[in-house]
Coordinates of C-alpha atoms and ligand atoms in Angstrom, one line a residue:
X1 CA -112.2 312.2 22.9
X2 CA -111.5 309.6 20.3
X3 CA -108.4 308.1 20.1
X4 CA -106.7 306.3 16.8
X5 CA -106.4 302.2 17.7
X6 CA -103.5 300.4 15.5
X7 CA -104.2 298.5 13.4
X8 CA -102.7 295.1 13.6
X9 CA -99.8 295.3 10.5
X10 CA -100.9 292.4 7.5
X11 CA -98.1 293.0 4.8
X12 CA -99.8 291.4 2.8
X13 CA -103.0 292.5 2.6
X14 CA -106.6 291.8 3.2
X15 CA -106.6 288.6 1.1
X16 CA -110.4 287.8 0.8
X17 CA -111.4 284.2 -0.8
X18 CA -113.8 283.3 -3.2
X19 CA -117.5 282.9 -2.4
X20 CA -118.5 279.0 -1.9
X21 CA -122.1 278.1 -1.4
X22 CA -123.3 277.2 2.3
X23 CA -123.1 273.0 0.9
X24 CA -119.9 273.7 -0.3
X25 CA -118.4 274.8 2.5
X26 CA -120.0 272.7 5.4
X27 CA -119.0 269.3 3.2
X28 CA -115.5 271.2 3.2
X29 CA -115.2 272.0 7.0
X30 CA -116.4 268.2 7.4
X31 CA -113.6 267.2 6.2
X32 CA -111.4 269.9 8.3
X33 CA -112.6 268.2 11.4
X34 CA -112.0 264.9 10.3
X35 CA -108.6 265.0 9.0
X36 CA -107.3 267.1 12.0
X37 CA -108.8 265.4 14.4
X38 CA -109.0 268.6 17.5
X39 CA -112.7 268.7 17.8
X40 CA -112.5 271.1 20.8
X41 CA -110.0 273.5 19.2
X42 CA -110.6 273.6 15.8
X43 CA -114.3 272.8 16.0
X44 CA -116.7 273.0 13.2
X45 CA -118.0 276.3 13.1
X46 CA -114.3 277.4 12.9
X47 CA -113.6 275.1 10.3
X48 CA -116.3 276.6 8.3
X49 CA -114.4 280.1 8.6
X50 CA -111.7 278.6 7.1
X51 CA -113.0 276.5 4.2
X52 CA -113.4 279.0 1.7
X53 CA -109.2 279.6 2.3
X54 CA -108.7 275.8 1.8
X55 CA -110.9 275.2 -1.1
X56 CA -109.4 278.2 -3.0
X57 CA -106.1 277.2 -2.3
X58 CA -106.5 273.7 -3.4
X59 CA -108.3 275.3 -6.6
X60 CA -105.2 276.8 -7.4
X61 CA -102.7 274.2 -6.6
X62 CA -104.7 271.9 -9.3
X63 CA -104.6 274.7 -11.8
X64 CA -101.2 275.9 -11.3
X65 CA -99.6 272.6 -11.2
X66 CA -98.2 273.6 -7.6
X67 CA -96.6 271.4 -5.1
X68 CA -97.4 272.7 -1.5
X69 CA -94.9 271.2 1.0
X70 CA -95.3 272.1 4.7
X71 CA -92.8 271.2 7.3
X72 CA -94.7 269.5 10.6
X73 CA -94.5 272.7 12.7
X74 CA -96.9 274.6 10.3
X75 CA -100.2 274.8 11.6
X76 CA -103.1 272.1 11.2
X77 CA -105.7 273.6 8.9
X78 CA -102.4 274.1 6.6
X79 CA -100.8 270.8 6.9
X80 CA -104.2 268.7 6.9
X81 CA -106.0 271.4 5.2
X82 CA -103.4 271.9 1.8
X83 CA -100.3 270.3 2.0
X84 CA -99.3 267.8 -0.2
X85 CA -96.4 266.5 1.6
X86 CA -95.9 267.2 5.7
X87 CA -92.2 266.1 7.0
X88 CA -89.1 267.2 8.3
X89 CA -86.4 269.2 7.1
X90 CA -84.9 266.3 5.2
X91 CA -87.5 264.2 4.0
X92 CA -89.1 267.7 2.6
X93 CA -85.7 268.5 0.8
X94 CA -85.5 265.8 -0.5
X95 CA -89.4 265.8 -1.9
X96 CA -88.7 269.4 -2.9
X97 CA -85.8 267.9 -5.5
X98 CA -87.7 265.6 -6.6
X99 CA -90.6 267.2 -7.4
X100 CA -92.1 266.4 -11.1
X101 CA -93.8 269.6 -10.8
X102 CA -92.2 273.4 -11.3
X103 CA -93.9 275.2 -8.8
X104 CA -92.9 274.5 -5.3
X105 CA -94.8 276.5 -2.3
X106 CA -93.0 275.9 0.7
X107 CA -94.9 277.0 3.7
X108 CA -92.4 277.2 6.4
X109 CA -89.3 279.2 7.5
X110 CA -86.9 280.7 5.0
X111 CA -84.0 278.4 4.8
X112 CA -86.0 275.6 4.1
X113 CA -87.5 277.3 1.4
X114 CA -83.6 278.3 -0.2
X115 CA -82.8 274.9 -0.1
X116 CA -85.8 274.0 -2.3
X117 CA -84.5 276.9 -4.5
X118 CA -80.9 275.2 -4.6
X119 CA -82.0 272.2 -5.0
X120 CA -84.3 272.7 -8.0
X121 CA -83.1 276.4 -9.2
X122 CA -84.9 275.7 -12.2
X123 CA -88.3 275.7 -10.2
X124 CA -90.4 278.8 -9.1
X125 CA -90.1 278.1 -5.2
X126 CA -92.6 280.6 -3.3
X127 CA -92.4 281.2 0.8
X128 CA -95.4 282.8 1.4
X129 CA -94.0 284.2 4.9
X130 CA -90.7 286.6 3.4
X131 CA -90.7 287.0 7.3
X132 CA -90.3 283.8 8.8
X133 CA -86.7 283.2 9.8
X134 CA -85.0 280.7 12.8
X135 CA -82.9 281.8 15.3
X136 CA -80.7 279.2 14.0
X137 CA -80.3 280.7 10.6
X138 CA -79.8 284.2 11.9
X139 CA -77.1 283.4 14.2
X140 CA -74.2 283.0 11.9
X141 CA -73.2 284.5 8.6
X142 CA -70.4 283.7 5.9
X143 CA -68.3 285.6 6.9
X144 CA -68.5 283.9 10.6
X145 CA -67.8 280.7 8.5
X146 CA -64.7 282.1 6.6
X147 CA -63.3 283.1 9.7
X148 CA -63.6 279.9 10.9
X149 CA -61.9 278.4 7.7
X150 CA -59.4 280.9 8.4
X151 CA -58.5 280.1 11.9
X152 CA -59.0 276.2 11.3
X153 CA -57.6 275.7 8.1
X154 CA -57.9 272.3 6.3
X155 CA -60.7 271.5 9.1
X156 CA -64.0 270.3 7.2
X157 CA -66.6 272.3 8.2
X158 CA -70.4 270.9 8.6
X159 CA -73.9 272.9 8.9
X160 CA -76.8 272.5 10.4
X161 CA -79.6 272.6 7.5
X162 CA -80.9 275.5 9.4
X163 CA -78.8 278.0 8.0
X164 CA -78.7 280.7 5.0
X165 CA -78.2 279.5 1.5
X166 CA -74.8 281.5 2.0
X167 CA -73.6 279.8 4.7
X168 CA -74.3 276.5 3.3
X169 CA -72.0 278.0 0.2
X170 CA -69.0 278.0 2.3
X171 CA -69.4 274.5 4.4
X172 CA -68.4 271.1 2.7
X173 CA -71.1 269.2 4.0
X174 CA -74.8 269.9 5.4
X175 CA -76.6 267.9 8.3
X176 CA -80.2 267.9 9.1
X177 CA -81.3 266.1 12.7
X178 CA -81.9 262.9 11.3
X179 CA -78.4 262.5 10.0
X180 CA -75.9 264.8 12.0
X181 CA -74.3 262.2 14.0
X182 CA -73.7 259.8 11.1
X183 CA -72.6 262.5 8.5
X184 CA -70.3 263.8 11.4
X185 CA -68.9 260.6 12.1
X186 CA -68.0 259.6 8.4
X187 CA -66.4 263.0 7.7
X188 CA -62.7 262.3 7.0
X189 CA -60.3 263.5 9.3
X190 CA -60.1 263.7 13.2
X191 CA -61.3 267.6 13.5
X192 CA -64.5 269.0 12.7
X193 CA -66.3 272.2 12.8
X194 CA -69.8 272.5 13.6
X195 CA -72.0 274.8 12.8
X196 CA -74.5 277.2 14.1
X197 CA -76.4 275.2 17.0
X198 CA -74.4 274.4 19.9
X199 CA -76.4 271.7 21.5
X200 CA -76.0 269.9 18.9
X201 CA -72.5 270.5 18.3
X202 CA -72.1 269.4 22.5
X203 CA -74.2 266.7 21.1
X204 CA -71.7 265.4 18.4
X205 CA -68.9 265.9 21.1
X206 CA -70.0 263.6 23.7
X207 CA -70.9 261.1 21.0
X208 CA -67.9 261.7 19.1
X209 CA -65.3 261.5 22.2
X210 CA -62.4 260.0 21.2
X211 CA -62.6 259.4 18.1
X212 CA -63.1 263.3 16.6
X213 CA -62.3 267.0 17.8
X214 CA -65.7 268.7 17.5
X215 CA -65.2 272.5 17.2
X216 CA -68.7 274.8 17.6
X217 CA -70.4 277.4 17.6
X218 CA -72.6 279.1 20.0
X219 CA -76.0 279.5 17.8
X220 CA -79.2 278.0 19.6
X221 CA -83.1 277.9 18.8
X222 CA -84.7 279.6 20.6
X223 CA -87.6 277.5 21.1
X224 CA -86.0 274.5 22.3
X225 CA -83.4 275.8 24.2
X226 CA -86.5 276.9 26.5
X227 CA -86.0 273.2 28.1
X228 CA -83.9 272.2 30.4
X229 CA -82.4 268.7 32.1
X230 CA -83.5 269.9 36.1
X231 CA -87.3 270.6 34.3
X232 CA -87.6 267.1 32.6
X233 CA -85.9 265.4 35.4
X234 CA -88.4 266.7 37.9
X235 CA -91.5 266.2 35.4
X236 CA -90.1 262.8 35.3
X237 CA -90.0 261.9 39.1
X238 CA -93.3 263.5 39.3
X239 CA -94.9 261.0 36.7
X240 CA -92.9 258.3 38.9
X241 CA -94.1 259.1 41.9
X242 CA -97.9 258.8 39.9
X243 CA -96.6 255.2 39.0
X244 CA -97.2 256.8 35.5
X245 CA -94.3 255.4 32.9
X246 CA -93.6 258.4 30.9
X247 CA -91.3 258.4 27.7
X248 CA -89.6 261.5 26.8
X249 CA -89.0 262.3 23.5
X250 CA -87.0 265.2 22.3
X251 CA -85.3 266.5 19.5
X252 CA -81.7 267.1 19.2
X253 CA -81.5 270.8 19.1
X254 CA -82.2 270.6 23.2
X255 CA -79.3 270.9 25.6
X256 CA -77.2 267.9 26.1
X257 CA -78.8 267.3 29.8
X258 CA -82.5 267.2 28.0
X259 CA -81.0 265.0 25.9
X260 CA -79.4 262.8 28.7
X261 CA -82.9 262.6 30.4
X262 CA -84.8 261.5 26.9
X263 CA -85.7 258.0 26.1
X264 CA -86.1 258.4 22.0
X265 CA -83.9 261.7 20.1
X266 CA -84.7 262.5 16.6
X267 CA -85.9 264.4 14.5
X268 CA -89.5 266.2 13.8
X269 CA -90.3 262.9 11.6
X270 CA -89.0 260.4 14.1
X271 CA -90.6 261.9 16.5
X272 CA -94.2 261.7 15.8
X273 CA -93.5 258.0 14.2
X274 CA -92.1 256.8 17.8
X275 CA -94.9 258.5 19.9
X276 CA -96.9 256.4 17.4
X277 CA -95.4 253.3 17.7
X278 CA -95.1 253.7 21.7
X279 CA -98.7 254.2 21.8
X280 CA -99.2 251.1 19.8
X281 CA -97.2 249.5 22.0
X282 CA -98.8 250.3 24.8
X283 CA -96.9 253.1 26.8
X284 CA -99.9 255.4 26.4
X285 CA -97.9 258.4 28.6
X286 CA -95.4 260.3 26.4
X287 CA -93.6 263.4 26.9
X288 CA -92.9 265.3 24.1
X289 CA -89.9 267.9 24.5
X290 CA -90.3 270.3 21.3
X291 CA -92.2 272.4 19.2
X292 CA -96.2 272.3 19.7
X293 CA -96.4 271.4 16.2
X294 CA -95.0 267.5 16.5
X295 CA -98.2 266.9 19.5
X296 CA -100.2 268.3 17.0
X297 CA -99.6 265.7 14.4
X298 CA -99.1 262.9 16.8
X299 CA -102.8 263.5 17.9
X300 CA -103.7 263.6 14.4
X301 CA -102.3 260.4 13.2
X302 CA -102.9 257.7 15.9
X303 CA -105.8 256.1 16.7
X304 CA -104.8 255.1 20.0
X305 CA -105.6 256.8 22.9
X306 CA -102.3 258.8 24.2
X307 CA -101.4 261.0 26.7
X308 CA -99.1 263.3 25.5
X309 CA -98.1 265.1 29.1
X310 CA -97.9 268.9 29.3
X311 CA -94.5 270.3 26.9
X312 CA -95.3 272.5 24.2
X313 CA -93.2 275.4 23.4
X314 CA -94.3 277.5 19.9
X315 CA -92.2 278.8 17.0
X316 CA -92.9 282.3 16.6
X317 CA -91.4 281.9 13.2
X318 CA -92.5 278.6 11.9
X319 CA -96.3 279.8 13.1
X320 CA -96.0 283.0 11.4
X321 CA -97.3 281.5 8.0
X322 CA -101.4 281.9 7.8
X323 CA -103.7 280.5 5.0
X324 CA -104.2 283.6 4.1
X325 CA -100.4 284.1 3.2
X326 CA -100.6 280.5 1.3
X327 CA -103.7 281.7 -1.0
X328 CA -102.0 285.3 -1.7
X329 CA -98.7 283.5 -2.8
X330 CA -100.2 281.2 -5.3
X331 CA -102.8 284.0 -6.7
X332 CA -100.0 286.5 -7.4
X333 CA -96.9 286.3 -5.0
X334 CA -95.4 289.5 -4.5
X335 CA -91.8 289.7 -5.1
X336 CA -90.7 288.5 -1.6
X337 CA -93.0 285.6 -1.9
X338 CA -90.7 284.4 -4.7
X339 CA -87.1 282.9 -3.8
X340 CA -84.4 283.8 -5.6
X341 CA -80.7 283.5 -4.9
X342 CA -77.1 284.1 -6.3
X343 CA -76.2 281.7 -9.1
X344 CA -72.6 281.1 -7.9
X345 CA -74.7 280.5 -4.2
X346 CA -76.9 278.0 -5.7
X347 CA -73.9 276.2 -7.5
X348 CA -71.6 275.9 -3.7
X349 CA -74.7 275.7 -1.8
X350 CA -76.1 272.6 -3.8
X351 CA -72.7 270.8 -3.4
X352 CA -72.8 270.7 0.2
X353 CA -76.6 269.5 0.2
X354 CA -75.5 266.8 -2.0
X355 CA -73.0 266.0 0.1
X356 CA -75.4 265.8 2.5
X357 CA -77.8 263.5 0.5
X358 CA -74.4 261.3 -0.5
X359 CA -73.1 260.5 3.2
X360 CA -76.7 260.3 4.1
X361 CA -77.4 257.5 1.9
X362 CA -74.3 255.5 2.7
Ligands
LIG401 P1 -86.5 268.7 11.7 O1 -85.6 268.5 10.5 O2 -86.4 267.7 12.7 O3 -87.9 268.9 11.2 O4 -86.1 270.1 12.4 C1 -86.2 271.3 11.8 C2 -86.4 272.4 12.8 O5 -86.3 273.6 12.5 C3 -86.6 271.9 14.1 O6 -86.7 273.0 15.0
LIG402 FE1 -85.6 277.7 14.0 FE2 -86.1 276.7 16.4 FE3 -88.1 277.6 15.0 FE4 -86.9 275.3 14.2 S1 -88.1 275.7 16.1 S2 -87.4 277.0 12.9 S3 -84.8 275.8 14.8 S4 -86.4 278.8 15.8

């Protein structure tokens, strides 16, 4: 009896590359191995699968005049392989409004992708996964936020970057990890509202005690609200009782007792630069409490030789984004593959981004 399989569901199709002669492709998966640096798991034989995907793509970004951002979380062959620019959320907004040229591929989650949209409306901004949210971004709505208004009036309200371009329309000021607790702090009054993420928001009311009312809400990421305080404690008695000296590193959107337990906090940016710089320095052991991406990069970029002890945890969303997805986009995006948002959006949302950029740059 035969029975139908499923097929595994591509919306966007097959998307087959152009065909590169056998030099061609082995002097472009040479230089796959090289730049990302995993020998044992993205070896040269798979590189060579991929080449024809990156050569095409970077084709097309020449012709088209496209800049191809990538936040750090995307995978290697695409942030080594194509990107122009690899950072975090607001290093790449910031690149993304700057940009000289008028085609922005963003290959990442969705809101990062809006804010390149309200940042440079002007621009063609393509997100070449229409699926790739945050758990973030999909826990609060405007309406949550005019409810809050409503109950708090007068209270400036601040958002996480990872949130809708709607959201951002209704908040007076944006914050990205690199900048919450300054932006926070500088805000005038002695109330504030935080939204969506709630360790953060914790965050900003230890370090704010005294000084500011922080009131939040109860969104989380998913990915690293996998860790825990008891879980890093132990891993860190463990290392101790090794006579290992292990730094841990997280990023802010952990809980406040992972936080409590971390050596360096920061963002996906400052992250990779510190492990860097520790390495340098000599403290080879490092523990590195968020997404899988960051190790990736760190192993990447140094030269030095560093252990970076056992903590990955992988964004479903920010993974979902394939060459293949990348190459389809800049060919011919399909209508989801193209941003576009409300004008009157744009116009609120941008104010509170360049609020954002204004307190950042204080
Ligand atoms: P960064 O701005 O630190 O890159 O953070 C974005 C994000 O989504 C982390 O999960
Ligand atoms: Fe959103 Fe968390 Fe994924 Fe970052 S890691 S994109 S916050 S779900």
């Amino acid at each position: 009896m035969s029975m139908d399989l499923p097929v595994a569901p591509n919306p966007r199709g097959n998307v087959i590359p152009k065909v590169y002669s056998e030099y061609v492709i082995e002097k472009e998966a040479l230089r796959l191995t090289e730049v990302i640096k995993q020998p044992k798991r993205w070896t040269f034989e798979h590189c060579k699968t991929i080449a024809p995907y990156t050569l095409e793509i970077n084709e097309l970004k020449k012709d088209k005049d496209v800049y191809l951002i990538a936040h750090s979380y995307q995978t290697p062959d695409i942030v080594y392989g194509v990107a122009d620019e690899v950072s975090d959320s607001y290093s790449l907004s910031k690149s993304a409004r700057d940009a000289e040229q008028q085609i922005i591929l963003f290959s990442s989650v969705r809101f990062m992708a809006e804010t390149a949209k309200i940042l440079s409306p002007s621009k063609l901004v393509l997100h070449p996964s229409p699926e790739a949210g945050c758990s973030l971004s999909e826990s609060i709505t405007a309406q949550d936020v005019r409810d809050l208004k409503e109950k708090y009036p007068g209270v400036p309200v601040a958002c996480y970057i990872n949130t809708t371009a709607e959201v951002k329309a209704e908040v007076d000021v944006c914050v990205t990890s690199s900048n919450y607790l300054k932006i926070c702090e500088n805000l005038p009054g002695d109330k504030l509202i935080f939204v969506p993420d709630r360790f953060m928001g914790e965050h900003l009311q230890n370090s704010l005690q005294g000084k500011k009312e922080v009131i939040i809400y109860d969104g989380e990421c998913e990915v690293h609200a996998l860790f825990t305080g008891e879980k890093v404690l132990s891993w860190k008695e463990r290392a101790s009782e090794a006579g290992i000296n292990l730094q841990v590193l997280s990023h802010p959107e952990c809980a406040a007792d992972v936080l409590e337990e971390s050596d360096i906090i920061g963002s996906s940016e400052v992250l990779i630069k510190e492990s860097i710089r520790l390495g340098k320095e000599g403290f080879n052991n490092i523990m590195l409490i968020t997404e899988c991406g960051t190790a990736d990069r760190v192993m990447a970029e140094t030269k030095d030789e560093l252990n970076i002890i056992g903590t990955c945890v992988m964004c479903r969303h920010m993974k979902t984004t394939l060459l293949e997805d990348i190459l389809q986009a800049l060919r011919e995006p399909s209508s989801e593959q193209i941003i576009e948002l409300d004008k009157e959006v744009i116009e609120k949302a941008k104010s509170s981004l360049d609020e954002m950029f204004r307190y950042a740059e204080l």
